[in-house]
């Protein structure tokens, strides 16, 4: 887009849990609807995009990840 002289607007979505699936690792870890994720794997989280970047960079072998809610 920069060659066109503009950047797209990207809305920041808070890293807030919307739904927990029954029997999921999230449920077993105690996450609840409306929990705000502040830190993942010792890295601060400002928004949903930050959370996705952190999770994408985890090793496929990762079984657990420390969270601060």
XYZ file of N, CA and C in Angstrom, residues 20-65:
138
model
N -14.896 -19.813 25.520
C -14.057 -20.945 25.920
C -14.741 -22.225 25.459
N -14.019 -23.049 24.747
C -14.570 -24.322 24.269
C -14.491 -25.366 25.387
N -15.557 -26.123 25.556
C -15.588 -27.169 26.581
C -14.499 -28.209 26.326
N -13.823 -28.568 27.390
C -12.785 -29.588 27.302
C -11.480 -29.100 26.691
N -11.397 -27.814 26.365
C -10.200 -27.270 25.711
C -9.087 -27.030 26.729
N -7.849 -26.895 26.247
C -6.759 -26.525 27.155
C -7.046 -25.200 27.872
N -7.703 -24.261 27.192
C -8.036 -22.978 27.821
C -8.968 -23.179 29.013
N -9.966 -24.029 28.858
C -10.890 -24.311 29.963
C -10.146 -24.988 31.109
N -9.308 -25.958 30.774
C -8.543 -26.677 31.803
C -7.590 -25.746 32.549
N -7.114 -24.700 31.858
C -6.207 -23.735 32.486
C -6.963 -22.712 33.335
N -8.294 -22.710 33.217
C -9.087 -21.806 34.037
C -9.430 -20.480 33.386
N -9.174 -20.343 32.091
C -9.546 -19.095 31.417
C -11.060 -18.932 31.425
N -11.501 -17.690 31.520
C -12.924 -17.374 31.545
C -13.239 -16.327 30.475
N -14.489 -16.327 30.038
C -14.958 -15.316 29.100
C -14.697 -13.933 29.703
N -14.230 -13.021 28.879
C -13.905 -11.626 29.222
C -12.564 -11.468 29.936
N -11.807 -12.570 30.136
C -10.448 -12.419 30.664
C -9.627 -11.616 29.661
N -8.845 -10.664 30.164
C -7.947 -9.890 29.298
C -6.547 -10.473 29.447
N -5.968 -10.886 28.339
C -4.631 -11.484 28.347
C -3.609 -10.351 28.303
N -2.801 -10.260 29.352
C -1.825 -9.178 29.480
C -0.423 -9.605 29.056
N -0.124 -10.891 29.233
C 1.221 -11.384 28.934
C 1.144 -12.853 28.536
N 1.931 -13.225 27.534
C 2.019 -14.614 27.085
C 3.495 -14.966 26.950
N 3.893 -16.051 27.583
C 5.275 -16.520 27.487
C 6.267 -15.415 27.859
N 5.912 -14.619 28.887
C 6.751 -13.540 29.416
C 6.885 -12.355 28.458
N 5.947 -12.218 27.523
C 5.950 -11.108 26.564
C 4.630 -10.351 26.725
N 4.713 -9.025 26.880
C 3.530 -8.198 27.043
C 2.626 -8.239 25.815
N 1.327 -8.179 26.069
C 0.314 -8.223 25.013
C -0.538 -6.959 25.110
N -0.580 -6.194 24.029
C -1.404 -4.992 23.987
C -2.734 -5.239 23.283
N -2.730 -6.157 22.307
C -3.930 -6.380 21.502
C -3.896 -7.787 20.907
N -4.965 -8.129 20.186
C -5.093 -9.471 19.622
C -3.977 -9.769 18.623
N -3.552 -8.770 17.858
C -2.470 -8.972 16.887
C -1.178 -9.378 17.595
N -0.878 -8.740 18.733
C 0.311 -9.122 19.517
C 0.221 -10.580 19.942
N -0.950 -10.962 20.440
C -1.154 -12.336 20.909
C -0.914 -13.335 19.781
N -1.474 -13.050 18.616
C -1.295 -13.964 17.481
C 0.169 -14.086 17.075
N 0.902 -12.972 17.059
C 2.325 -13.012 16.701
C 3.110 -13.896 17.667
N 2.821 -13.747 18.954
C 3.526 -14.551 19.965
C 3.217 -16.031 19.763
N 1.944 -16.361 19.597
C 1.556 -17.764 19.441
C 2.105 -18.366 18.148
N 2.148 -17.580 17.075
C 2.688 -18.074 15.802
C 4.166 -18.412 15.909
N 4.878 -17.738 16.801
C 6.322 -17.947 16.933
C 6.695 -19.033 17.932
N 5.696 -19.655 18.559
C 5.995 -20.759 19.473
C 6.389 -22.001 18.681
N 7.210 -22.806 19.275
C 7.589 -24.074 18.674
C 6.356 -24.974 18.574
N 6.230 -25.746 17.510
C 5.107 -26.679 17.397
C 5.059 -27.695 18.542
N 6.189 -27.902 19.210
C 6.261 -28.847 20.325
C 5.767 -28.255 21.648
N 5.457 -26.969 21.667
C 5.050 -26.298 22.901
C 3.751 -26.890 23.426
N 3.759 -27.295 24.671
C 2.587 -27.899 25.312
C 1.888 -26.919 26.260
N 2.682 -26.090 26.941
C 2.122 -25.110 27.867
C 2.785 -23.751 27.638
N 2.031 -22.702 27.952
C 2.540 -21.332 27.793
C 2.087 -20.536 29.009
